[in-house]
Short mmCIF file of C-alpha atoms in Angstrom, two decimals:
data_model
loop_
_atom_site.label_atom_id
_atom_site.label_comp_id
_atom_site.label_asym_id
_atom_site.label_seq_id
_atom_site.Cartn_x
_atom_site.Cartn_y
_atom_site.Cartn_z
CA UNK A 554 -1.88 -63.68 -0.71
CA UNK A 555 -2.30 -63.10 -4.42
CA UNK A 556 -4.28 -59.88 -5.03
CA UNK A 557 -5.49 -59.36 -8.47
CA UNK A 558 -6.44 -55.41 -9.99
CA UNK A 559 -8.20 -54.04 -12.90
CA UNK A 560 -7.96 -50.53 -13.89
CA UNK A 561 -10.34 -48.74 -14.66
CA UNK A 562 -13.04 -49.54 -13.45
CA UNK A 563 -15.47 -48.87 -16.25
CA UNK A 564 -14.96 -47.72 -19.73
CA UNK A 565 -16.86 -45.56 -22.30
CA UNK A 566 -15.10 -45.33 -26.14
CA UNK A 567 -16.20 -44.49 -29.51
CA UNK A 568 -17.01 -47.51 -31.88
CA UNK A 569 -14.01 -48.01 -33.88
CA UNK A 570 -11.50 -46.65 -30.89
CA UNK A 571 -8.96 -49.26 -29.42
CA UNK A 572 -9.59 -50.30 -25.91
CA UNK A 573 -6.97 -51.23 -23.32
CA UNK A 574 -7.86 -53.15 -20.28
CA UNK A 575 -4.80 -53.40 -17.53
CA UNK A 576 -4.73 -55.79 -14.84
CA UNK A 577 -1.60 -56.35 -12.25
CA UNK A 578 -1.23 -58.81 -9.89
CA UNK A 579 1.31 -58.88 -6.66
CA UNK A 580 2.48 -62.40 -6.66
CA UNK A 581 4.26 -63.71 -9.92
CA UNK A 582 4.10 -67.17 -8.79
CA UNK A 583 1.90 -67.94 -11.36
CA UNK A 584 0.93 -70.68 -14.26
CA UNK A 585 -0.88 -68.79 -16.41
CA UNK A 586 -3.43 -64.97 -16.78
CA UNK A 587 -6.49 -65.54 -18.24
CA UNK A 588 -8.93 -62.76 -19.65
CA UNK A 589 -12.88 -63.63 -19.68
CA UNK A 590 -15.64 -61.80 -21.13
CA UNK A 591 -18.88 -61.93 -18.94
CA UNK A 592 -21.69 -60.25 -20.38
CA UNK A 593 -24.86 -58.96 -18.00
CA UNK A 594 -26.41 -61.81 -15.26
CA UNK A 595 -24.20 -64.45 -17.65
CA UNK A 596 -21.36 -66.41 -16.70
CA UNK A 597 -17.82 -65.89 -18.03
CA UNK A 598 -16.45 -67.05 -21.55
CA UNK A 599 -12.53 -67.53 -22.44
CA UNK A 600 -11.16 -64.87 -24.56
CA UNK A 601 -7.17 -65.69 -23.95
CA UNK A 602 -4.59 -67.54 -21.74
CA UNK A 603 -1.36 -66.69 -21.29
CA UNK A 604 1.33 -69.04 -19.80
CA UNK A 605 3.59 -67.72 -18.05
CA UNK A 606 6.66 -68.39 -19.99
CA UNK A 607 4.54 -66.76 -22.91
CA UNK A 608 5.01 -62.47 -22.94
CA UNK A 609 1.72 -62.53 -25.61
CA UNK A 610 -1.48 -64.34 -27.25
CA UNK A 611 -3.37 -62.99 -29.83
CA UNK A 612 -6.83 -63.96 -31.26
CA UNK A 613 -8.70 -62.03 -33.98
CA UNK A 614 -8.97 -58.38 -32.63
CA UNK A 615 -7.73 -59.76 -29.33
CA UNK A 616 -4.37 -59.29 -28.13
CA UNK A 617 -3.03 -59.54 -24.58
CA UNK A 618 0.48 -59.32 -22.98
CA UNK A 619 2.03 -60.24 -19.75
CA UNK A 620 4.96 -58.86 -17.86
CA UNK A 621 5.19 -61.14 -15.07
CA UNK A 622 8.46 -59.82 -13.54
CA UNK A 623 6.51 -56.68 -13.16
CA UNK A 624 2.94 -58.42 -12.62
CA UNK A 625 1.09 -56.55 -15.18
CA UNK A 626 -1.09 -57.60 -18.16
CA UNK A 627 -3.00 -55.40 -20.93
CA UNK A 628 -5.46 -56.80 -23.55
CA UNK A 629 -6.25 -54.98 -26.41
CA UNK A 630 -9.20 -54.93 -28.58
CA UNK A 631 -8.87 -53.32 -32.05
CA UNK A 632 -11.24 -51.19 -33.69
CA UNK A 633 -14.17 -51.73 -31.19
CA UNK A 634 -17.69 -52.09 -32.00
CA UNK A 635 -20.99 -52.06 -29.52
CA UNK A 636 -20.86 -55.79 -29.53
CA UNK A 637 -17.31 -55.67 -27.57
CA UNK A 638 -19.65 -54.15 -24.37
CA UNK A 639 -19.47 -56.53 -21.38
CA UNK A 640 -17.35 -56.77 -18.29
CA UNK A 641 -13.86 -57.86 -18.99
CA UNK A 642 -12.33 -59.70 -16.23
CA UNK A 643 -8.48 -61.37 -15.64
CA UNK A 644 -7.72 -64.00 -13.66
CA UNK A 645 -4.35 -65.29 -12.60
CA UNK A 646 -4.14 -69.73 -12.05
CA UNK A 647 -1.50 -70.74 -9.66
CA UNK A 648 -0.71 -74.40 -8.15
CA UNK A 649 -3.98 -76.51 -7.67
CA UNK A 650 -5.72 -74.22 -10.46
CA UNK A 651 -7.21 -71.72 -8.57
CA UNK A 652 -8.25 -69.09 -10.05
CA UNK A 653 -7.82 -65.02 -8.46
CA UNK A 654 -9.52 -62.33 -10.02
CA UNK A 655 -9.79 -59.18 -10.64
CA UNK A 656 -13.15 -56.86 -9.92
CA UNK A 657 -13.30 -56.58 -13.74
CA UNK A 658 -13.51 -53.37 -16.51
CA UNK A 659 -17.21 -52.56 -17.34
CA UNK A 660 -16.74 -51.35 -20.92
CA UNK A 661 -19.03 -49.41 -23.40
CA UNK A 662 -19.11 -49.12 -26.82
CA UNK A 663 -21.53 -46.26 -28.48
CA UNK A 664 -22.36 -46.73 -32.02
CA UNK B 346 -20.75 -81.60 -26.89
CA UNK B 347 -22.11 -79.96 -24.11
CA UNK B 348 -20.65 -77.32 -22.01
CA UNK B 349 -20.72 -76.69 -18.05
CA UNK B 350 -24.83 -77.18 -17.01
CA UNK B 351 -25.88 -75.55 -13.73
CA UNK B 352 -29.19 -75.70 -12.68
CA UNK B 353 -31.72 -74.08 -11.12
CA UNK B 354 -31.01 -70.64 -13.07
CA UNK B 355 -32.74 -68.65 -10.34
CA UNK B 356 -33.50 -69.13 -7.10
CA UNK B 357 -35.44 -67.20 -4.45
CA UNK B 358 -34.75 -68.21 -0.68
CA UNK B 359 -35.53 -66.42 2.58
CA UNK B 360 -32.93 -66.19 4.96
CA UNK B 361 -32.02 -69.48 7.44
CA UNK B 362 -33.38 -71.61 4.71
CA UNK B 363 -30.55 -74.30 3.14
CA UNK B 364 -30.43 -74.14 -0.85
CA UNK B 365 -28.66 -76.88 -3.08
CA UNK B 366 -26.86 -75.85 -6.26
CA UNK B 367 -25.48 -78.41 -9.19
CA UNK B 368 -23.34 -78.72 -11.60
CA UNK B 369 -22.48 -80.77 -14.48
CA UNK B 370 -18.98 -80.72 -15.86
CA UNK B 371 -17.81 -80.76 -19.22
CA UNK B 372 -17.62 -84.72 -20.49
CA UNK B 373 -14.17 -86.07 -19.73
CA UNK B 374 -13.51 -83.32 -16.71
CA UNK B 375 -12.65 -84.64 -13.69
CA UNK B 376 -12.25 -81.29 -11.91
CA UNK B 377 -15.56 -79.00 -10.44
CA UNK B 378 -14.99 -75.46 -8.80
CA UNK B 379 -17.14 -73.26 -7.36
CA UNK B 380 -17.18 -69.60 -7.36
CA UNK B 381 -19.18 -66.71 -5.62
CA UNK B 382 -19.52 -63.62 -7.60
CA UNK B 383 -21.25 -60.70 -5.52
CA UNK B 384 -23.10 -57.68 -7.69
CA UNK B 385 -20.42 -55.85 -9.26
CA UNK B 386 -17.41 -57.77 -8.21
CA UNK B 387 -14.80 -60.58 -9.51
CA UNK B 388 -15.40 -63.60 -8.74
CA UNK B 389 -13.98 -65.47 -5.50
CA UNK B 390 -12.84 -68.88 -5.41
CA UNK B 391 -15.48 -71.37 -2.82
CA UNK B 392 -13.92 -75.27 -3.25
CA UNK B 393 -12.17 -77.32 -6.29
CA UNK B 394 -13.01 -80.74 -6.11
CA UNK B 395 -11.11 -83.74 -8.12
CA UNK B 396 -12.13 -87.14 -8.09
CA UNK B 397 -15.05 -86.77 -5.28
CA UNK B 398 -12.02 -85.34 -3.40
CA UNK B 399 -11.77 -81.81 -2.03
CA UNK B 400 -9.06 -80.10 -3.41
CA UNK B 401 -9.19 -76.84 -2.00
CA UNK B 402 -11.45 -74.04 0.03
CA UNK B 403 -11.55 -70.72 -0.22
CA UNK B 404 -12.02 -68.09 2.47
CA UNK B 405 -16.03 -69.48 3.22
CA UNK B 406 -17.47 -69.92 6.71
CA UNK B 407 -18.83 -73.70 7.23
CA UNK B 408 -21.89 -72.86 6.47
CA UNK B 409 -20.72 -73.65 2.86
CA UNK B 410 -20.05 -77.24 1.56
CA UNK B 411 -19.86 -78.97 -1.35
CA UNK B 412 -19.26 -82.43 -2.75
CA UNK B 413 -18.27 -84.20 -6.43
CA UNK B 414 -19.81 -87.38 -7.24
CA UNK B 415 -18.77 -90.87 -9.01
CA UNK B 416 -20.08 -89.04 -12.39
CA UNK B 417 -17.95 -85.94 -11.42
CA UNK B 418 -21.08 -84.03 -10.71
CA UNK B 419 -21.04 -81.68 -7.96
CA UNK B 420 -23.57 -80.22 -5.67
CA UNK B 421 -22.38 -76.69 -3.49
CA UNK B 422 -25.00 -76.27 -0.42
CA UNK B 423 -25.29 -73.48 1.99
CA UNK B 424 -27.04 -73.60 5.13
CA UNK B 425 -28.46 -71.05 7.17
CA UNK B 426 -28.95 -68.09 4.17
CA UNK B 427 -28.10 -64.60 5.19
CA UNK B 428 -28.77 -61.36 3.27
CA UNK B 429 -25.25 -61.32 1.67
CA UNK B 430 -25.16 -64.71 0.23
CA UNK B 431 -27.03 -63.56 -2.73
CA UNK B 432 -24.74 -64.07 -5.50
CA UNK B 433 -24.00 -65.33 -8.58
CA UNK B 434 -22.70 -69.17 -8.08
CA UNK B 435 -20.48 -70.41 -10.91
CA UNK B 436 -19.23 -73.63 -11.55
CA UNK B 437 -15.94 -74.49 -13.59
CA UNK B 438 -15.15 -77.96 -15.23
CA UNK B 439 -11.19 -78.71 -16.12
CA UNK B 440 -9.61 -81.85 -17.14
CA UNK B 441 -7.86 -82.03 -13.74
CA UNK B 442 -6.20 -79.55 -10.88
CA UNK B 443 -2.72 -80.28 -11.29
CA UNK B 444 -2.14 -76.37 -12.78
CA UNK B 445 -0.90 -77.24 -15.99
CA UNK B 446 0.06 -73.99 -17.59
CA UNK B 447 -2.11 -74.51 -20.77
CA UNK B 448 -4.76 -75.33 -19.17
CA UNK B 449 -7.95 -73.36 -18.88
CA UNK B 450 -11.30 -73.35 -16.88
CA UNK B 451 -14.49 -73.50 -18.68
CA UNK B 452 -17.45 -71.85 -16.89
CA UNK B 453 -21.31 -72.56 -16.47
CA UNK B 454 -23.83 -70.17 -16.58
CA UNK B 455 -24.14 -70.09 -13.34
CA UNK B 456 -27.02 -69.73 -10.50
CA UNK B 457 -28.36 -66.18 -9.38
CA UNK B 458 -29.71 -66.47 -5.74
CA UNK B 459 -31.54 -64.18 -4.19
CA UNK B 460 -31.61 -64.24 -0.36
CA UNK B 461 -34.55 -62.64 1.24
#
């Protein structure tokens, strides 16, 4: 059974600081890692996918990698600014589409 | 063009009463999923539907169930409310199931319920 986690938990930076979100998974089975952003009572918007013959995708500020031999992914977001506060969540996609997730990174930015 | 539509946006139900949730899919998608997403968690996979068919079902008692119409619509019901059904209910539209490595998920919304 595939068993997504997200550490930490919740985050509190600086504006302008990078943040780094980690997420590891225990089955490598997998099609692809996705990263959403889900802001408060929302639902979740598409930052990046990652196939899983890809090691990295990068958009904007955005970048995330994947190591799925050793079932662990990091995004990055440069220079961070208050708008960047939401819950961050990643999701692995194996056969059929189904998506597993992780609880998700509750991050802060203070002006 | 539109995105994922889920209505109602709230809901307030008492516990043993039955609620209906929808769901509209992106235009084109043939694929609906549902998700569950308790206060402070990830969410957790409920039923995939493709082409009115069910696809696949997540750890749910049968008090759950769901179906996908000839417009690729999809309602998720739940009968028989208890405390710890209130949630967040998403809905996810793809172009089809099949796993496709490029392919993503695009979300609704979603419905907050509030059990009672």
């Amino acid at each position: 059974k595939q068993e997504v986690t997200q550490i930490p938990a919740a985050l509190s930076v600086p504006e302008g600081e990078n943040l780094v979100l980690n997420c590891s998974f225990t089955d490598s089975a997998i099609y692809n890692l996705q990263w959403f952003r889900q802001d408060p009572g929302k639902g979740l918007t598409s930052l990046l996918l990652i196939q899983s013959s890809q090691r990295e995708q990068t958009s904007g500020r955005l970048n995330a990698s994947l190591d799925k031999s050793s079932g662990r992914s990091t995004l990055y977001i440069a220079a961070s600014q208050p708008g960047d506060s939401a819950t961050y969540l990643c999701a692995v996609s194996a056969a059929g589409n189904k998506l597993t997730f992780g609880g998700g990174t509750r991050v802060l930015v203070k002006p | 063009d539109a995105g994922v539509t889920q209505s109602p946006t709230h809901l307030i139900k008492t516990r043993g009463q039955h609620v209906t949730l929808r769901c509209s899919p992106i235009s084109g998608h043939k694929s609906v999923s549902w998700y569950q997403q308790v206060l402070g968690q990830g969410p957790q996979f409920i039923f995939q539907y493709y082409e009115k068919e069910e696809r696949g079902r997540g750890n749910f008692p049968d008090r759950f169930s769901a179906r996908q119409f000839p417009n690729y619509s999809s309602e998720l019901n739940v009968n028989a409310l208890l405390l710890g059904d209130s949630a967040l209910y998403l809905c996810a539209s793809s172009l089809d199931p099949s796993g496709r490595a490029w392919e993503t998920q695009y979300f609704g919304p979603g419905t907050r319920l509030l059990v009672l």
